[in-house]
């Protein structure tokens, strides 16, 4: 465990062996089986989650029972209900394993300790936050203006690994289209 985490972290900051040991002492490993939840709506999100192996999804359910997928998190990605994590208020998202997964969890108090003991982690998370903000704005703009074909092609181009591993009805939910529309889009693209 920790190989993927350190590989991703070291894309942005360099860590000494001592700093890696501090990091290891503050994360808790966890395994999830397919369809098992790490967070359910209305619970308090107590951890940021890093995916070492597998893939998770974050989603909400509307009043009609429809799922709206906010994020997929494959290996090397972070996932959480950040608002709940930071405020201690009830989560609005469910986070579920799509595949059997191996995770690293860090609590708010452990994250604060990590910032104190390895200050360069504040820079790491700032860089992640900035990239996330840019990606969120791009996704919002695309969801408002792109056609279903453009949304799917953008997803295929950016995350081909996710498309191959996730059921099509979940891809449709993530794109904000119906499974039937996604089926038509896929047929047009293959033709």
PDB file of C-alpha atoms in Angstrom:
ATOM      1  CA  UNK A   1       0.000   0.000   0.000  1.00  0.00           C
ATOM      2  CA  UNK A   2       1.065   3.671  -0.385  1.00  0.00           C
ATOM      3  CA  UNK A   3       2.848   3.115  -3.725  1.00  0.00           C
ATOM      4  CA  UNK A   4       0.177   4.884  -5.765  1.00  0.00           C
ATOM      5  CA  UNK A   5      -0.232   7.653  -3.174  1.00  0.00           C
ATOM      6  CA  UNK A   6       3.471   8.457  -3.081  1.00  0.00           C
ATOM      7  CA  UNK A   7       3.707   8.262  -6.859  1.00  0.00           C
ATOM      8  CA  UNK A   8       0.880  10.811  -7.242  1.00  0.00           C
ATOM      9  CA  UNK A   9       2.114  13.071  -4.424  1.00  0.00           C
ATOM     10  CA  UNK A  10       5.622  13.139  -5.868  1.00  0.00           C
ATOM     11  CA  UNK A  11       4.268  14.463  -9.165  1.00  0.00           C
ATOM     12  CA  UNK A  12       3.755  17.726  -7.249  1.00  0.00           C
ATOM     13  CA  UNK A  13       6.097  17.677  -4.212  1.00  0.00           C
ATOM     14  CA  UNK A  14       9.168  15.662  -3.222  1.00  0.00           C
ATOM     15  CA  UNK A  15       9.130  13.700   0.041  1.00  0.00           C
ATOM     16  CA  UNK A  16      11.977  12.392   2.146  1.00  0.00           C
ATOM     17  CA  UNK A  17      11.813   8.900   3.648  1.00  0.00           C
ATOM     18  CA  UNK A  18      11.080  10.469   7.058  1.00  0.00           C
ATOM     19  CA  UNK A  19       8.188  12.467   5.580  1.00  0.00           C
ATOM     20  CA  UNK A  20       6.837   9.322   3.924  1.00  0.00           C
ATOM     21  CA  UNK A  21       6.951   7.526   7.287  1.00  0.00           C
ATOM     22  CA  UNK A  22       5.026  10.395   8.927  1.00  0.00           C
ATOM     23  CA  UNK A  23       2.480  10.186   6.119  1.00  0.00           C
ATOM     24  CA  UNK A  24       2.113   6.416   6.535  1.00  0.00           C
ATOM     25  CA  UNK A  25       1.468   6.842  10.259  1.00  0.00           C
ATOM     26  CA  UNK A  26      -1.453   9.225   9.626  1.00  0.00           C
ATOM     27  CA  UNK A  27      -3.385   7.277   6.981  1.00  0.00           C
ATOM     28  CA  UNK A  28      -5.574   4.257   7.665  1.00  0.00           C
ATOM     29  CA  UNK A  29      -5.860   1.518   5.024  1.00  0.00           C
ATOM     30  CA  UNK A  30      -9.330   0.194   4.207  1.00  0.00           C
ATOM     31  CA  UNK A  31     -10.688  -2.348   1.757  1.00  0.00           C
ATOM     32  CA  UNK A  32     -14.148  -2.098   0.228  1.00  0.00           C
ATOM     33  CA  UNK A  33     -16.004  -4.743  -1.693  1.00  0.00           C
ATOM     34  CA  UNK A  34     -17.916  -3.886  -4.859  1.00  0.00           C
ATOM     35  CA  UNK A  35     -21.160  -2.015  -3.973  1.00  0.00           C
ATOM     36  CA  UNK A  36     -19.975  -1.286  -0.415  1.00  0.00           C
ATOM     37  CA  UNK A  37     -20.259   2.288   0.838  1.00  0.00           C
ATOM     38  CA  UNK A  38     -17.544   4.371   2.466  1.00  0.00           C
ATOM     39  CA  UNK A  39     -20.063   7.218   2.988  1.00  0.00           C
ATOM     40  CA  UNK A  40     -23.831   7.493   2.858  1.00  0.00           C
ATOM     41  CA  UNK A  41     -25.957  10.594   2.503  1.00  0.00           C
ATOM     42  CA  UNK A  42     -26.781  12.257   5.854  1.00  0.00           C
ATOM     43  CA  UNK A  43     -23.765  10.713   7.615  1.00  0.00           C
ATOM     44  CA  UNK A  44     -20.807  12.911   8.528  1.00  0.00           C
ATOM     45  CA  UNK A  45     -17.827  12.561   6.194  1.00  0.00           C
ATOM     46  CA  UNK A  46     -14.934  11.835   8.531  1.00  0.00           C
ATOM     47  CA  UNK A  47     -12.191  11.141   5.968  1.00  0.00           C
ATOM     48  CA  UNK A  48     -10.602  12.161   2.729  1.00  0.00           C
ATOM     49  CA  UNK A  49     -10.212   8.977   0.700  1.00  0.00           C
ATOM     50  CA  UNK A  50      -7.351   8.128  -1.657  1.00  0.00           C
ATOM     51  CA  UNK A  51      -7.885   5.233  -4.067  1.00  0.00           C
ATOM     52  CA  UNK A  52      -4.886   2.891  -4.244  1.00  0.00           C
ATOM     53  CA  UNK A  53      -6.766   0.227  -6.217  1.00  0.00           C
ATOM     54  CA  UNK A  54     -10.272  -0.004  -7.659  1.00  0.00           C
ATOM     55  CA  UNK A  55     -12.789   2.695  -8.505  1.00  0.00           C
ATOM     56  CA  UNK A  56     -15.380   4.578  -6.446  1.00  0.00           C
ATOM     57  CA  UNK A  57     -18.217   6.909  -7.338  1.00  0.00           C
ATOM     58  CA  UNK A  58     -19.778   9.864  -5.566  1.00  0.00           C
ATOM     59  CA  UNK A  59     -23.456  10.508  -6.228  1.00  0.00           C
ATOM     60  CA  UNK A  60     -26.662  12.011  -4.905  1.00  0.00           C
ATOM     61  CA  UNK A  61     -30.243  10.816  -5.274  1.00  0.00           C
ATOM     62  CA  UNK A  62     -32.975  13.288  -6.152  1.00  0.00           C
ATOM     63  CA  UNK A  63     -36.573  13.301  -4.852  1.00  0.00           C
ATOM     64  CA  UNK A  64     -37.646  11.048  -7.754  1.00  0.00           C
ATOM     65  CA  UNK A  65     -35.009   8.436  -6.909  1.00  0.00           C
ATOM     66  CA  UNK A  66     -32.711   9.320  -9.819  1.00  0.00           C
ATOM     67  CA  UNK A  67     -28.968   9.078  -9.223  1.00  0.00           C
ATOM     68  CA  UNK A  68     -26.704  11.968 -10.217  1.00  0.00           C
ATOM     69  CA  UNK A  69     -23.045  10.986 -10.322  1.00  0.00           C
ATOM     70  CA  UNK A  70     -20.666  13.789  -9.422  1.00  0.00           C
ATOM     71  CA  UNK A  71     -17.366  11.932  -9.641  1.00  0.00           C
ATOM     72  CA  UNK A  72     -15.624   8.687 -10.460  1.00  0.00           C
ATOM     73  CA  UNK A  73     -12.383   8.043  -8.564  1.00  0.00           C
ATOM     74  CA  UNK A  74     -10.061   5.372  -9.984  1.00  0.00           C
ATOM     75  CA  UNK A  75      -6.552   4.608  -8.752  1.00  0.00           C
ATOM     76  CA  UNK A  76      -4.610   7.727  -7.893  1.00  0.00           C
ATOM     77  CA  UNK A  77      -7.653   9.901  -7.228  1.00  0.00           C
ATOM     78  CA  UNK A  78      -9.086  11.471  -4.086  1.00  0.00           C
ATOM     79  CA  UNK A  79     -12.786  11.375  -3.230  1.00  0.00           C
ATOM     80  CA  UNK A  80     -14.857  12.803  -0.402  1.00  0.00           C
ATOM     81  CA  UNK A  81     -17.856  14.937   0.442  1.00  0.00           C
ATOM     82  CA  UNK A  82     -15.563  17.906   1.031  1.00  0.00           C
ATOM     83  CA  UNK A  83     -18.255  20.165   2.482  1.00  0.00           C
ATOM     84  CA  UNK A  84     -19.221  17.575   5.092  1.00  0.00           C
ATOM     85  CA  UNK A  85     -15.557  16.785   5.794  1.00  0.00           C
ATOM     86  CA  UNK A  86     -14.669  20.437   6.417  1.00  0.00           C
ATOM     87  CA  UNK A  87     -17.823  21.532   8.274  1.00  0.00           C
ATOM     88  CA  UNK A  88     -18.877  18.388  10.128  1.00  0.00           C
ATOM     89  CA  UNK A  89     -22.376  18.734   8.649  1.00  0.00           C
ATOM     90  CA  UNK A  90     -24.375  15.932   7.032  1.00  0.00           C
ATOM     91  CA  UNK A  91     -23.100  14.594   3.717  1.00  0.00           C
ATOM     92  CA  UNK A  92     -25.197  15.141   0.616  1.00  0.00           C
ATOM     93  CA  UNK A  93     -23.353  12.456  -1.352  1.00  0.00           C
ATOM     94  CA  UNK A  94     -23.042   8.703  -1.213  1.00  0.00           C
ATOM     95  CA  UNK A  95     -19.622   7.222  -1.984  1.00  0.00           C
ATOM     96  CA  UNK A  96     -19.664   3.620  -3.178  1.00  0.00           C
ATOM     97  CA  UNK A  97     -17.146   1.141  -4.588  1.00  0.00           C
ATOM     98  CA  UNK A  98     -17.816   0.190  -8.213  1.00  0.00           C
ATOM     99  CA  UNK A  99     -15.066  -2.455  -7.966  1.00  0.00           C
ATOM    100  CA  UNK A 100     -13.342  -4.142  -5.047  1.00  0.00           C
ATOM    101  CA  UNK A 101     -11.092  -1.341  -3.818  1.00  0.00           C
ATOM    102  CA  UNK A 102      -8.122  -0.609  -1.569  1.00  0.00           C
ATOM    103  CA  UNK A 103      -8.184   2.833   0.010  1.00  0.00           C
ATOM    104  CA  UNK A 104      -6.161   5.114   2.240  1.00  0.00           C
ATOM    105  CA  UNK A 105      -8.182   7.293   4.608  1.00  0.00           C
ATOM    106  CA  UNK A 106      -7.091  10.405   6.456  1.00  0.00           C
ATOM    107  CA  UNK A 107      -9.214  12.146   9.093  1.00  0.00           C
ATOM    108  CA  UNK A 108      -9.430  15.905   9.565  1.00  0.00           C
ATOM    109  CA  UNK A 109      -7.292  15.807  12.715  1.00  0.00           C
ATOM    110  CA  UNK A 110      -4.678  13.614  10.987  1.00  0.00           C
ATOM    111  CA  UNK A 111      -4.689  15.924   7.961  1.00  0.00           C
ATOM    112  CA  UNK A 112      -4.082  18.916  10.238  1.00  0.00           C
ATOM    113  CA  UNK A 113      -1.238  16.992  11.876  1.00  0.00           C
ATOM    114  CA  UNK A 114       0.183  16.131   8.445  1.00  0.00           C
ATOM    115  CA  UNK A 115       0.149  19.841   7.520  1.00  0.00           C
ATOM    116  CA  UNK A 116       1.950  20.661  10.750  1.00  0.00           C
ATOM    117  CA  UNK A 117       4.567  17.907  10.546  1.00  0.00           C
ATOM    118  CA  UNK A 118       5.093  17.981   6.751  1.00  0.00           C
ATOM    119  CA  UNK A 119       4.189  21.557   5.712  1.00  0.00           C
ATOM    120  CA  UNK A 120       4.759  20.870   2.009  1.00  0.00           C
ATOM    121  CA  UNK A 121       1.519  18.834   2.058  1.00  0.00           C
ATOM    122  CA  UNK A 122      -0.372  22.129   2.286  1.00  0.00           C
ATOM    123  CA  UNK A 123       1.153  23.021  -1.079  1.00  0.00           C
ATOM    124  CA  UNK A 124       0.218  19.590  -2.453  1.00  0.00           C
ATOM    125  CA  UNK A 125      -3.440  19.958  -1.428  1.00  0.00           C
ATOM    126  CA  UNK A 126      -3.534  23.570  -2.654  1.00  0.00           C
ATOM    127  CA  UNK A 127      -2.357  22.401  -6.076  1.00  0.00           C
ATOM    128  CA  UNK A 128      -4.996  19.637  -6.061  1.00  0.00           C
ATOM    129  CA  UNK A 129      -7.685  22.129  -5.056  1.00  0.00           C
ATOM    130  CA  UNK A 130      -6.713  24.485  -7.862  1.00  0.00           C
ATOM    131  CA  UNK A 131      -6.788  21.687 -10.449  1.00  0.00           C
ATOM    132  CA  UNK A 132     -10.136  20.523  -9.074  1.00  0.00           C
ATOM    133  CA  UNK A 133     -11.586  24.027  -9.317  1.00  0.00           C
ATOM    134  CA  UNK A 134     -10.518  24.322 -12.962  1.00  0.00           C
ATOM    135  CA  UNK A 135     -11.903  20.853 -13.804  1.00  0.00           C
ATOM    136  CA  UNK A 136     -15.187  21.616 -12.027  1.00  0.00           C
ATOM    137  CA  UNK A 137     -15.649  24.873 -13.948  1.00  0.00           C
ATOM    138  CA  UNK A 138     -14.860  23.156 -17.252  1.00  0.00           C
ATOM    139  CA  UNK A 139     -17.294  20.348 -16.491  1.00  0.00           C
ATOM    140  CA  UNK A 140     -20.029  22.804 -15.501  1.00  0.00           C
ATOM    141  CA  UNK A 141     -19.550  24.807 -18.699  1.00  0.00           C
ATOM    142  CA  UNK A 142     -19.570  21.611 -20.783  1.00  0.00           C
ATOM    143  CA  UNK A 143     -22.695  20.311 -19.055  1.00  0.00           C
ATOM    144  CA  UNK A 144     -24.509  23.551 -19.881  1.00  0.00           C
ATOM    145  CA  UNK A 145     -23.374  23.946 -23.479  1.00  0.00           C
ATOM    146  CA  UNK A 146     -22.092  20.681 -24.980  1.00  0.00           C
ATOM    147  CA  UNK A 147     -24.246  18.215 -26.874  1.00  0.00           C
ATOM    148  CA  UNK A 148     -24.536  14.634 -25.616  1.00  0.00           C
ATOM    149  CA  UNK A 149     -22.063  13.551 -28.319  1.00  0.00           C
ATOM    150  CA  UNK A 150     -19.544  16.202 -27.244  1.00  0.00           C
ATOM    151  CA  UNK A 151     -19.898  15.268 -23.563  1.00  0.00           C
ATOM    152  CA  UNK A 152     -19.263  11.596 -24.300  1.00  0.00           C
ATOM    153  CA  UNK A 153     -16.333  12.278 -26.643  1.00  0.00           C
ATOM    154  CA  UNK A 154     -14.762  14.574 -24.024  1.00  0.00           C
ATOM    155  CA  UNK A 155     -15.111  11.853 -21.381  1.00  0.00           C
ATOM    156  CA  UNK A 156     -13.659   9.231 -23.742  1.00  0.00           C
ATOM    157  CA  UNK A 157     -10.717  11.452 -24.541  1.00  0.00           C
ATOM    158  CA  UNK A 158      -9.958  12.479 -20.958  1.00  0.00           C
ATOM    159  CA  UNK A 159     -10.750   9.236 -19.111  1.00  0.00           C
ATOM    160  CA  UNK A 160     -10.820   6.201 -21.443  1.00  0.00           C
ATOM    161  CA  UNK A 161      -9.948   3.899 -18.535  1.00  0.00           C
ATOM    162  CA  UNK A 162     -13.058   4.966 -16.600  1.00  0.00           C
ATOM    163  CA  UNK A 163     -15.391   4.430 -19.555  1.00  0.00           C
ATOM    164  CA  UNK A 164     -14.079   0.877 -19.958  1.00  0.00           C
ATOM    165  CA  UNK A 165     -14.576   0.006 -16.262  1.00  0.00           C
ATOM    166  CA  UNK A 166     -17.888   1.655 -15.379  1.00  0.00           C
ATOM    167  CA  UNK A 167     -21.397   0.440 -16.312  1.00  0.00           C
ATOM    168  CA  UNK A 168     -22.984   2.480 -19.094  1.00  0.00           C
ATOM    169  CA  UNK A 169     -25.966   3.609 -16.975  1.00  0.00           C
ATOM    170  CA  UNK A 170     -23.463   5.229 -14.580  1.00  0.00           C
ATOM    171  CA  UNK A 171     -21.664   6.932 -17.472  1.00  0.00           C
ATOM    172  CA  UNK A 172     -25.032   8.309 -18.608  1.00  0.00           C
ATOM    173  CA  UNK A 173     -25.771   9.595 -15.102  1.00  0.00           C
ATOM    174  CA  UNK A 174     -22.357  11.282 -14.904  1.00  0.00           C
ATOM    175  CA  UNK A 175     -22.948  12.969 -18.277  1.00  0.00           C
ATOM    176  CA  UNK A 176     -26.466  14.048 -17.303  1.00  0.00           C
ATOM    177  CA  UNK A 177     -28.144  12.104 -20.102  1.00  0.00           C
ATOM    178  CA  UNK A 178     -30.409   9.060 -20.188  1.00  0.00           C
ATOM    179  CA  UNK A 179     -29.005   5.574 -20.834  1.00  0.00           C
ATOM    180  CA  UNK A 180     -31.028   5.513 -24.074  1.00  0.00           C
ATOM    181  CA  UNK A 181     -29.401   8.741 -25.255  1.00  0.00           C
ATOM    182  CA  UNK A 182     -25.976   7.359 -24.389  1.00  0.00           C
ATOM    183  CA  UNK A 183     -26.737   4.230 -26.401  1.00  0.00           C
ATOM    184  CA  UNK A 184     -27.638   6.362 -29.440  1.00  0.00           C
ATOM    185  CA  UNK A 185     -24.499   8.495 -28.970  1.00  0.00           C
ATOM    186  CA  UNK A 186     -22.285   5.410 -28.809  1.00  0.00           C
ATOM    187  CA  UNK A 187     -23.885   3.998 -31.983  1.00  0.00           C
ATOM    188  CA  UNK A 188     -23.296   7.285 -33.842  1.00  0.00           C
ATOM    189  CA  UNK A 189     -19.672   7.465 -32.721  1.00  0.00           C
ATOM    190  CA  UNK A 190     -18.896   3.844 -33.688  1.00  0.00           C
ATOM    191  CA  UNK A 191     -20.506   4.276 -37.141  1.00  0.00           C
TER     192      UNK A 191
END
